[in-house]
CSV table of C-alpha atoms (C1' of nucleotides) in Angstrom, one decimal:
chain,number,residue,atom,x,y,z
A,1,UNK,CA,19.2,-28.2,4.3
A,2,UNK,CA,20.2,-24.7,5.1
A,3,UNK,CA,17.4,-22.2,5.6
A,4,UNK,CA,14.2,-23.0,7.2
A,5,UNK,CA,12.7,-21.5,4.1
A,6,UNK,CA,14.3,-24.1,1.9
A,7,UNK,CA,12.8,-26.8,4.0
A,8,UNK,CA,9.4,-25.3,3.7
A,9,UNK,CA,9.8,-25.1,-0.1
A,10,UNK,CA,10.6,-28.7,-0.4
A,11,UNK,CA,7.9,-29.7,1.9
A,12,UNK,CA,5.5,-27.9,-0.3
A,13,UNK,CA,6.9,-29.5,-3.4
A,14,UNK,CA,8.3,-26.4,-4.9
A,15,UNK,CA,11.3,-26.7,-7.2
A,16,UNK,CA,14.3,-25.5,-5.4
A,17,UNK,CA,16.2,-23.4,-7.9
A,18,UNK,CA,19.5,-21.6,-7.2
A,19,UNK,CA,17.7,-18.2,-7.3
A,20,UNK,CA,15.1,-19.4,-4.8
A,21,UNK,CA,17.8,-20.7,-2.6
A,22,UNK,CA,19.6,-17.3,-2.7
A,23,UNK,CA,16.5,-15.3,-2.1
A,24,UNK,CA,15.5,-17.6,0.8
A,25,UNK,CA,18.9,-17.1,2.3
A,26,UNK,CA,18.8,-13.3,1.9
A,27,UNK,CA,15.4,-13.2,3.6
A,28,UNK,CA,16.5,-15.6,6.4
A,29,UNK,CA,19.6,-13.6,7.1
A,30,UNK,CA,17.9,-10.2,7.0
A,31,UNK,CA,17.5,-8.6,10.4
A,32,UNK,CA,15.7,-5.6,9.0
A,33,UNK,CA,12.6,-5.4,6.8
A,34,UNK,CA,14.0,-5.1,3.2
A,35,UNK,CA,11.9,-4.2,0.2
A,36,UNK,CA,12.1,-6.0,-3.1
A,37,UNK,CA,14.8,-3.8,-4.4
A,38,UNK,CA,17.0,-4.4,-1.4
A,39,UNK,CA,16.4,-8.2,-1.5
A,40,UNK,CA,17.3,-8.0,-5.2
A,41,UNK,CA,20.5,-6.2,-4.5
A,42,UNK,CA,21.6,-8.5,-1.7
A,43,UNK,CA,20.7,-11.5,-3.8
A,44,UNK,CA,22.5,-10.1,-6.9
A,45,UNK,CA,25.6,-9.8,-4.7
A,46,UNK,CA,25.5,-13.5,-4.0
A,47,UNK,CA,24.6,-14.5,-7.5
A,48,UNK,CA,24.5,-11.9,-10.3
A,49,UNK,CA,22.4,-14.1,-12.6
A,50,UNK,CA,19.2,-13.2,-10.9
A,51,UNK,CA,16.6,-10.7,-12.1
A,52,UNK,CA,14.3,-8.5,-10.2
A,53,UNK,CA,11.3,-10.2,-11.8
A,54,UNK,CA,12.3,-13.4,-10.2
A,55,UNK,CA,12.7,-11.7,-6.9
A,56,UNK,CA,9.1,-10.4,-7.2
A,57,UNK,CA,7.9,-13.8,-8.2
A,58,UNK,CA,9.7,-15.6,-5.5
A,59,UNK,CA,8.7,-13.3,-2.8
A,60,UNK,CA,5.1,-13.5,-3.8
A,61,UNK,CA,5.4,-17.2,-3.8
A,62,UNK,CA,6.9,-17.2,-0.3
A,63,UNK,CA,4.2,-14.8,0.8
A,64,UNK,CA,1.5,-17.0,-0.5
A,65,UNK,CA,3.1,-20.0,1.3
A,66,UNK,CA,3.2,-18.0,4.5
A,67,UNK,CA,6.9,-18.1,4.5
A,68,UNK,CA,7.4,-14.4,4.6
A,69,UNK,CA,5.1,-11.6,5.8
A,70,UNK,CA,4.5,-8.4,3.9
A,71,UNK,CA,4.5,-5.1,5.6
A,72,UNK,CA,3.7,-1.6,4.6
A,73,UNK,CA,5.4,1.0,6.6
A,74,UNK,CA,4.1,4.0,4.7
A,75,UNK,CA,6.7,4.6,2.1
A,76,UNK,CA,5.6,3.3,-1.3
A,77,UNK,CA,7.0,-0.2,-1.4
A,78,UNK,CA,6.2,-3.3,0.5
A,79,UNK,CA,8.7,-4.7,3.0
A,80,UNK,CA,9.2,-8.3,3.9
A,81,UNK,CA,10.4,-10.4,6.7
A,82,UNK,CA,10.5,-14.1,7.4
A,83,UNK,CA,7.4,-15.3,9.2
A,84,UNK,CA,8.1,-17.0,12.5
A,85,UNK,CA,11.7,-15.9,12.3
A,86,UNK,CA,11.2,-14.6,15.7
A,87,UNK,CA,8.0,-14.8,17.8
A,88,UNK,CA,4.9,-12.9,16.7
A,89,UNK,CA,5.5,-9.2,16.9
A,90,UNK,CA,4.5,-5.9,15.6
A,91,UNK,CA,6.3,-2.7,14.7
A,92,UNK,CA,6.6,0.8,16.0
A,93,UNK,CA,8.0,3.3,13.5
A,94,UNK,CA,10.0,6.2,14.9
A,95,UNK,CA,8.6,9.1,12.9
A,96,UNK,CA,11.8,11.1,13.5
A,97,UNK,CA,14.2,8.6,12.1
A,98,UNK,CA,12.1,6.0,10.3
A,99,UNK,CA,13.7,3.4,12.5
A,100,UNK,CA,11.5,0.3,12.9
A,101,UNK,CA,11.2,-1.2,16.4
A,102,UNK,CA,9.7,-4.6,17.0
A,103,UNK,CA,7.6,-5.4,20.0
A,104,UNK,CA,5.4,-8.1,21.2
A,105,UNK,CA,2.6,-7.9,23.7
A,106,UNK,CA,0.5,-10.8,24.9
A,107,UNK,CA,-2.2,-8.6,26.2
A,108,UNK,CA,-2.6,-7.1,22.7
A,109,UNK,CA,-2.8,-10.6,21.2
A,110,UNK,CA,-5.6,-11.5,23.5
A,111,UNK,CA,-7.4,-8.3,22.9
A,112,UNK,CA,-7.3,-8.6,19.1
A,113,UNK,CA,-8.8,-12.0,19.3
A,114,UNK,CA,-11.4,-10.9,21.7
A,115,UNK,CA,-12.4,-8.0,19.6
A,116,UNK,CA,-12.7,-10.1,16.5
A,117,UNK,CA,-14.8,-12.7,18.4
A,118,UNK,CA,-17.1,-10.0,19.7
A,119,UNK,CA,-17.8,-9.0,16.2
A,120,UNK,CA,-18.4,-12.6,15.2
A,121,UNK,CA,-15.1,-13.4,13.5
A,122,UNK,CA,-12.2,-15.5,14.0
A,123,UNK,CA,-9.0,-13.5,13.6
A,124,UNK,CA,-7.3,-14.6,10.4
A,125,UNK,CA,-4.8,-11.8,9.9
A,126,UNK,CA,-4.0,-8.3,10.9
A,127,UNK,CA,-2.0,-5.3,10.2
A,128,UNK,CA,-0.8,-3.2,13.0
A,129,UNK,CA,1.9,-0.6,13.2
A,130,UNK,CA,2.3,2.2,15.7
A,131,UNK,CA,4.0,5.4,14.7
A,132,UNK,CA,5.6,7.4,17.5
A,133,UNK,CA,7.8,10.3,18.4
A,134,UNK,CA,10.5,9.9,21.0
A,135,UNK,CA,9.1,10.9,24.4
A,136,UNK,CA,12.0,13.2,24.9
A,137,UNK,CA,15.1,12.8,22.8
A,138,UNK,CA,17.0,12.1,26.1
A,139,UNK,CA,14.5,10.5,28.3
A,140,UNK,CA,14.9,7.0,26.9
A,141,UNK,CA,16.6,5.5,29.9
A,142,UNK,CA,13.4,3.8,31.0
A,143,UNK,CA,13.6,0.4,29.3
A,144,UNK,CA,13.8,-1.4,32.6
A,145,UNK,CA,10.3,-0.5,33.6
A,146,UNK,CA,11.1,2.5,35.6
B,1,UNK,CA,-20.7,26.8,5.0
B,2,UNK,CA,-21.9,23.3,4.4
B,3,UNK,CA,-19.5,20.6,5.1
B,4,UNK,CA,-17.2,20.5,8.1
B,5,UNK,CA,-14.5,19.9,5.5
B,6,UNK,CA,-15.3,23.2,3.7
B,7,UNK,CA,-14.9,25.0,7.0
B,8,UNK,CA,-11.5,23.5,7.6
B,9,UNK,CA,-10.4,24.4,4.1
B,10,UNK,CA,-11.3,28.0,4.6
B,11,UNK,CA,-9.7,28.1,8.0
B,12,UNK,CA,-6.5,26.9,6.3
B,13,UNK,CA,-6.8,29.5,3.7
B,14,UNK,CA,-7.3,27.1,0.8
B,15,UNK,CA,-9.1,28.3,-2.3
B,16,UNK,CA,-12.5,26.8,-2.2
B,17,UNK,CA,-13.3,25.8,-5.7
B,18,UNK,CA,-16.4,24.1,-7.0
B,19,UNK,CA,-14.6,20.8,-7.4
B,20,UNK,CA,-13.1,20.9,-3.9
B,21,UNK,CA,-16.6,21.6,-2.6
B,22,UNK,CA,-18.0,18.7,-4.4
B,23,UNK,CA,-15.2,16.3,-3.3
B,24,UNK,CA,-15.6,17.5,0.2
B,25,UNK,CA,-19.3,16.8,0.1
B,26,UNK,CA,-18.8,13.3,-1.4
B,27,UNK,CA,-16.3,12.5,1.4
B,28,UNK,CA,-18.5,13.9,4.1
B,29,UNK,CA,-21.5,12.0,2.9
B,30,UNK,CA,-19.7,8.7,2.4
B,31,UNK,CA,-20.6,6.1,4.9
B,32,UNK,CA,-18.2,3.6,3.4
B,33,UNK,CA,-14.5,3.9,2.6
B,34,UNK,CA,-14.4,4.9,-1.0
B,35,UNK,CA,-11.2,4.7,-3.1
B,36,UNK,CA,-10.2,7.6,-5.5
B,37,UNK,CA,-12.1,6.0,-8.4
B,38,UNK,CA,-15.3,5.9,-6.4
B,39,UNK,CA,-14.9,9.4,-5.1
B,40,UNK,CA,-14.3,10.5,-8.7
B,41,UNK,CA,-17.5,8.7,-9.9
B,42,UNK,CA,-19.6,10.1,-7.2
B,43,UNK,CA,-18.2,13.6,-7.7
B,44,UNK,CA,-18.7,13.4,-11.5
B,45,UNK,CA,-22.3,12.6,-10.9
B,46,UNK,CA,-22.7,15.9,-9.0
B,47,UNK,CA,-20.6,17.9,-11.5
B,48,UNK,CA,-19.2,16.3,-14.6
B,49,UNK,CA,-16.5,18.9,-15.1
B,50,UNK,CA,-14.2,17.3,-12.7
B,51,UNK,CA,-11.2,15.2,-13.5
B,52,UNK,CA,-9.7,12.3,-11.7
B,53,UNK,CA,-6.4,14.2,-11.4
B,54,UNK,CA,-8.2,16.8,-9.4
B,55,UNK,CA,-9.7,14.1,-7.2
B,56,UNK,CA,-6.2,12.8,-6.5
B,57,UNK,CA,-4.8,16.2,-5.9
B,58,UNK,CA,-7.7,17.2,-3.6
B,59,UNK,CA,-7.7,14.0,-1.6
B,60,UNK,CA,-4.0,14.3,-1.1
B,61,UNK,CA,-4.5,17.9,0.0
B,62,UNK,CA,-7.2,16.9,2.5
B,63,UNK,CA,-5.1,14.1,3.7
B,64,UNK,CA,-2.1,16.4,4.4
B,65,UNK,CA,-4.5,18.7,6.2
B,66,UNK,CA,-5.7,15.8,8.3
B,67,UNK,CA,-9.1,16.2,6.9
B,68,UNK,CA,-9.3,12.7,5.6
B,69,UNK,CA,-7.6,9.5,6.6
B,70,UNK,CA,-6.1,7.1,4.2
B,71,UNK,CA,-6.5,3.4,4.7
B,72,UNK,CA,-5.2,0.3,2.9
B,73,UNK,CA,-7.4,-2.6,3.1
B,74,UNK,CA,-5.3,-5.0,1.1
B,75,UNK,CA,-6.7,-4.5,-2.4
B,76,UNK,CA,-4.4,-2.3,-4.5
B,77,UNK,CA,-5.9,1.1,-4.0
B,78,UNK,CA,-6.1,3.5,-1.0
B,79,UNK,CA,-9.4,4.1,0.7
B,80,UNK,CA,-10.4,7.3,2.4
B,81,UNK,CA,-12.8,8.5,5.1
B,82,UNK,CA,-13.3,11.8,6.8
B,83,UNK,CA,-11.3,12.0,10.0
B,84,UNK,CA,-13.3,12.6,13.0
B,85,UNK,CA,-16.4,11.9,11.1
B,86,UNK,CA,-17.3,9.5,13.8
B,87,UNK,CA,-15.3,8.7,16.9
B,88,UNK,CA,-11.9,7.1,16.7
B,89,UNK,CA,-12.3,3.6,15.4
B,90,UNK,CA,-10.5,0.8,13.5
B,91,UNK,CA,-11.6,-1.7,10.9
B,92,UNK,CA,-12.1,-5.4,10.6
B,93,UNK,CA,-12.3,-6.7,7.1
B,94,UNK,CA,-14.4,-9.8,6.4
B,95,UNK,CA,-12.1,-11.9,4.3
B,96,UNK,CA,-15.1,-13.8,2.9
B,97,UNK,CA,-16.9,-10.8,1.6
B,98,UNK,CA,-14.5,-7.9,1.7
B,99,UNK,CA,-17.0,-6.1,4.0
B,100,UNK,CA,-15.4,-3.5,6.3
B,101,UNK,CA,-16.7,-3.4,9.8
B,102,UNK,CA,-15.8,-0.5,12.1
B,103,UNK,CA,-15.2,-0.9,15.8
B,104,UNK,CA,-13.8,1.0,18.7
B,105,UNK,CA,-12.4,-0.3,21.8
B,106,UNK,CA,-11.2,1.8,24.7
B,107,UNK,CA,-9.0,-0.9,26.2
B,108,UNK,CA,-7.2,-1.1,22.9
B,109,UNK,CA,-6.6,2.7,22.8
B,110,UNK,CA,-5.1,2.5,26.3
B,111,UNK,CA,-3.0,-0.4,25.4
B,112,UNK,CA,-1.5,1.1,22.3
B,113,UNK,CA,-0.5,4.2,24.2
B,114,UNK,CA,1.0,2.1,27.0
B,115,UNK,CA,3.0,0.0,24.5
B,116,UNK,CA,4.4,3.1,22.8
B,117,UNK,CA,5.2,4.7,26.2
B,118,UNK,CA,7.1,1.6,27.3
B,119,UNK,CA,9.2,1.8,24.2
B,120,UNK,CA,9.9,5.4,24.9
B,121,UNK,CA,7.5,7.0,22.4
B,122,UNK,CA,4.5,9.1,22.3
B,123,UNK,CA,1.9,7.5,20.1
B,124,UNK,CA,1.6,9.8,17.0
B,125,UNK,CA,-0.3,7.6,14.6
B,126,UNK,CA,-1.1,4.0,13.9
B,127,UNK,CA,-2.5,1.7,11.4
B,128,UNK,CA,-4.6,-1.2,12.6
B,129,UNK,CA,-6.9,-3.5,10.7
B,130,UNK,CA,-8.0,-6.9,11.6
B,131,UNK,CA,-8.9,-9.5,9.0
B,132,UNK,CA,-11.3,-12.2,10.0
B,133,UNK,CA,-13.5,-15.1,8.8
B,134,UNK,CA,-17.0,-15.4,10.1
B,135,UNK,CA,-17.1,-17.6,13.2
B,136,UNK,CA,-19.8,-19.6,11.5
B,137,UNK,CA,-21.8,-18.3,8.7
B,138,UNK,CA,-24.9,-18.5,10.9
B,139,UNK,CA,-23.6,-17.8,14.4
B,140,UNK,CA,-23.6,-14.1,14.1
B,141,UNK,CA,-26.6,-13.4,16.4
B,142,UNK,CA,-24.3,-12.3,19.2
B,143,UNK,CA,-24.0,-8.6,18.7
B,144,UNK,CA,-25.8,-7.8,21.9
B,145,UNK,CA,-22.9,-9.0,24.0
B,146,UNK,CA,-24.3,-12.4,24.6
C,1,DG,C1',11.6,-35.5,-21.0
C,2,DT,C1',8.4,-32.4,-19.2
C,3,DA,C1',6.6,-29.2,-16.4
C,4,DT,C1',8.1,-25.3,-14.2
C,5,DG,C1',11.2,-21.4,-13.4
C,6,DT,C1',13.9,-17.5,-15.3
C,7,DG,C1',15.4,-13.3,-17.8
C,8,DC,C1',14.1,-9.7,-20.5
C,9,DA,C1',11.4,-6.2,-21.8
C,10,DA,C1',6.9,-4.7,-22.5
C,11,DA,C1',2.4,-4.1,-20.0
C,12,DT,C1',-0.2,-2.8,-16.1
C,13,DG,C1',-2.5,-0.1,-12.6
C,14,DA,C1',-2.4,3.4,-9.3
C,15,DT,C1',-0.9,7.8,-8.6
C,16,DT,C1',1.7,12.1,-10.0
C,17,DT,C1',3.0,16.0,-12.8
C,18,DG,C1',4.0,19.5,-16.7
C,19,DC,C1',1.7,22.7,-19.3
C,20,DG,C1',-1.5,26.0,-21.0
C,21,DT,C1',-6.0,27.8,-19.5
C,22,DG,C1',-9.7,29.0,-16.1
C,23,DC,C1',-11.5,30.6,-11.7
C,24,DT,C1',-11.0,32.3,-6.7
C,25,DT,C1',-9.6,35.8,-3.9
D,1,DA,C1',-4.9,41.4,-11.8
D,2,DA,C1',-2.1,37.4,-9.9
D,3,DG,C1',-1.8,33.1,-8.2
D,4,DC,C1',-3.4,29.0,-7.5
D,5,DA,C1',-6.4,25.3,-9.4
D,6,DC,C1',-8.0,22.4,-13.3
D,7,DG,C1',-8.1,19.3,-17.2
D,8,DC,C1',-5.6,16.7,-20.2
D,9,DA,C1',-2.3,13.6,-21.4
D,10,DA,C1',2.2,12.1,-20.7
D,11,DA,C1',5.3,10.5,-17.0
D,12,DT,C1',6.4,7.7,-12.8
D,13,DC,C1',6.8,3.9,-9.7
D,14,DA,C1',6.1,-0.4,-8.0
D,15,DT,C1',4.7,-4.7,-9.5
D,16,DT,C1',3.1,-8.1,-13.1
D,17,DT,C1',3.3,-10.7,-17.2
D,18,DG,C1',4.1,-12.8,-22.2
D,19,DC,C1',7.5,-15.2,-24.4
D,20,DA,C1',11.5,-18.0,-25.6
D,21,DC,C1',15.0,-20.3,-23.3
D,22,DA,C1',17.0,-22.9,-19.3
D,23,DT,C1',16.6,-26.1,-15.4
D,24,DA,C1',14.9,-29.1,-11.6
D,25,DC,C1',12.9,-33.4,-10.7
DNA sequence: GTATGTGCAAATGATTTGCGTGCTT
DNA sequence: AAGCACGCAAATCATTTGCACATAC
């Protein structure tokens, strides 16, 4: 009983192998949004007897089990993060630096559902990223609400 | 001077070849969100002396010139549509059927900008798709606003 | 013990690119 | 005429998969 992910795996009756444990740990500890290659490298550091194929397979497994979320930030590869690691949020990508900023917004959550409902759907998933340029490289002292 | 796209190409000083004209036309006339393969097939119908490599090159060219927008609806390939063809809109994908429904929502537009501004950014781009399941296969008679 | 997972390397699928030739300006 | 564009086929890149072996339950 270490990672929340390990728990979920057992709950779902998945075999808990050493490599899955490692990958679960890497994903749990990540504060960024690593791609498969990065997960692989971090995992290989903890245990070299791991192959990138397994990382792909495991991440896909976790994804299908809703244990991790897949993101696409525009570069070629897919990025991942533990679902529910923090509360529901979205990402804003700084186009100058590539930095990924997380945000959450209740109004937005309501609005998305409302829009889906108006179209006759129940919201089952979404993809939402904002891309922005700094308002003024120096004018960022307004986080308090100005 | 036929398509708006052709205009833009000339304005940008791009050579206007027959294949570019064809591809421009296909994209202009599309009411769906074709992938490269589909654009290729439609273009090849109009003029068989066109290769998929050219379609890739041309679509990428158009994309970089902000003439078309790229979308990713979850299946492997990228989908395209003419920018500004209609007003600014987003997409809701019906998870049951794969159908793509376009919608626009002013409240959402304002909210996105507001969120970006609060984080210290000017909104420069975004990616937003909703995925939904029909509320009830039959309860879709509510398009009028109920 | 048996089903399932893993490593490796080859396969795949979308997209890109080098090269020699053709067409637009 | 000169440069950019095209077609073709080979190359890339991320991701998937077949197969023989290893491991969790």
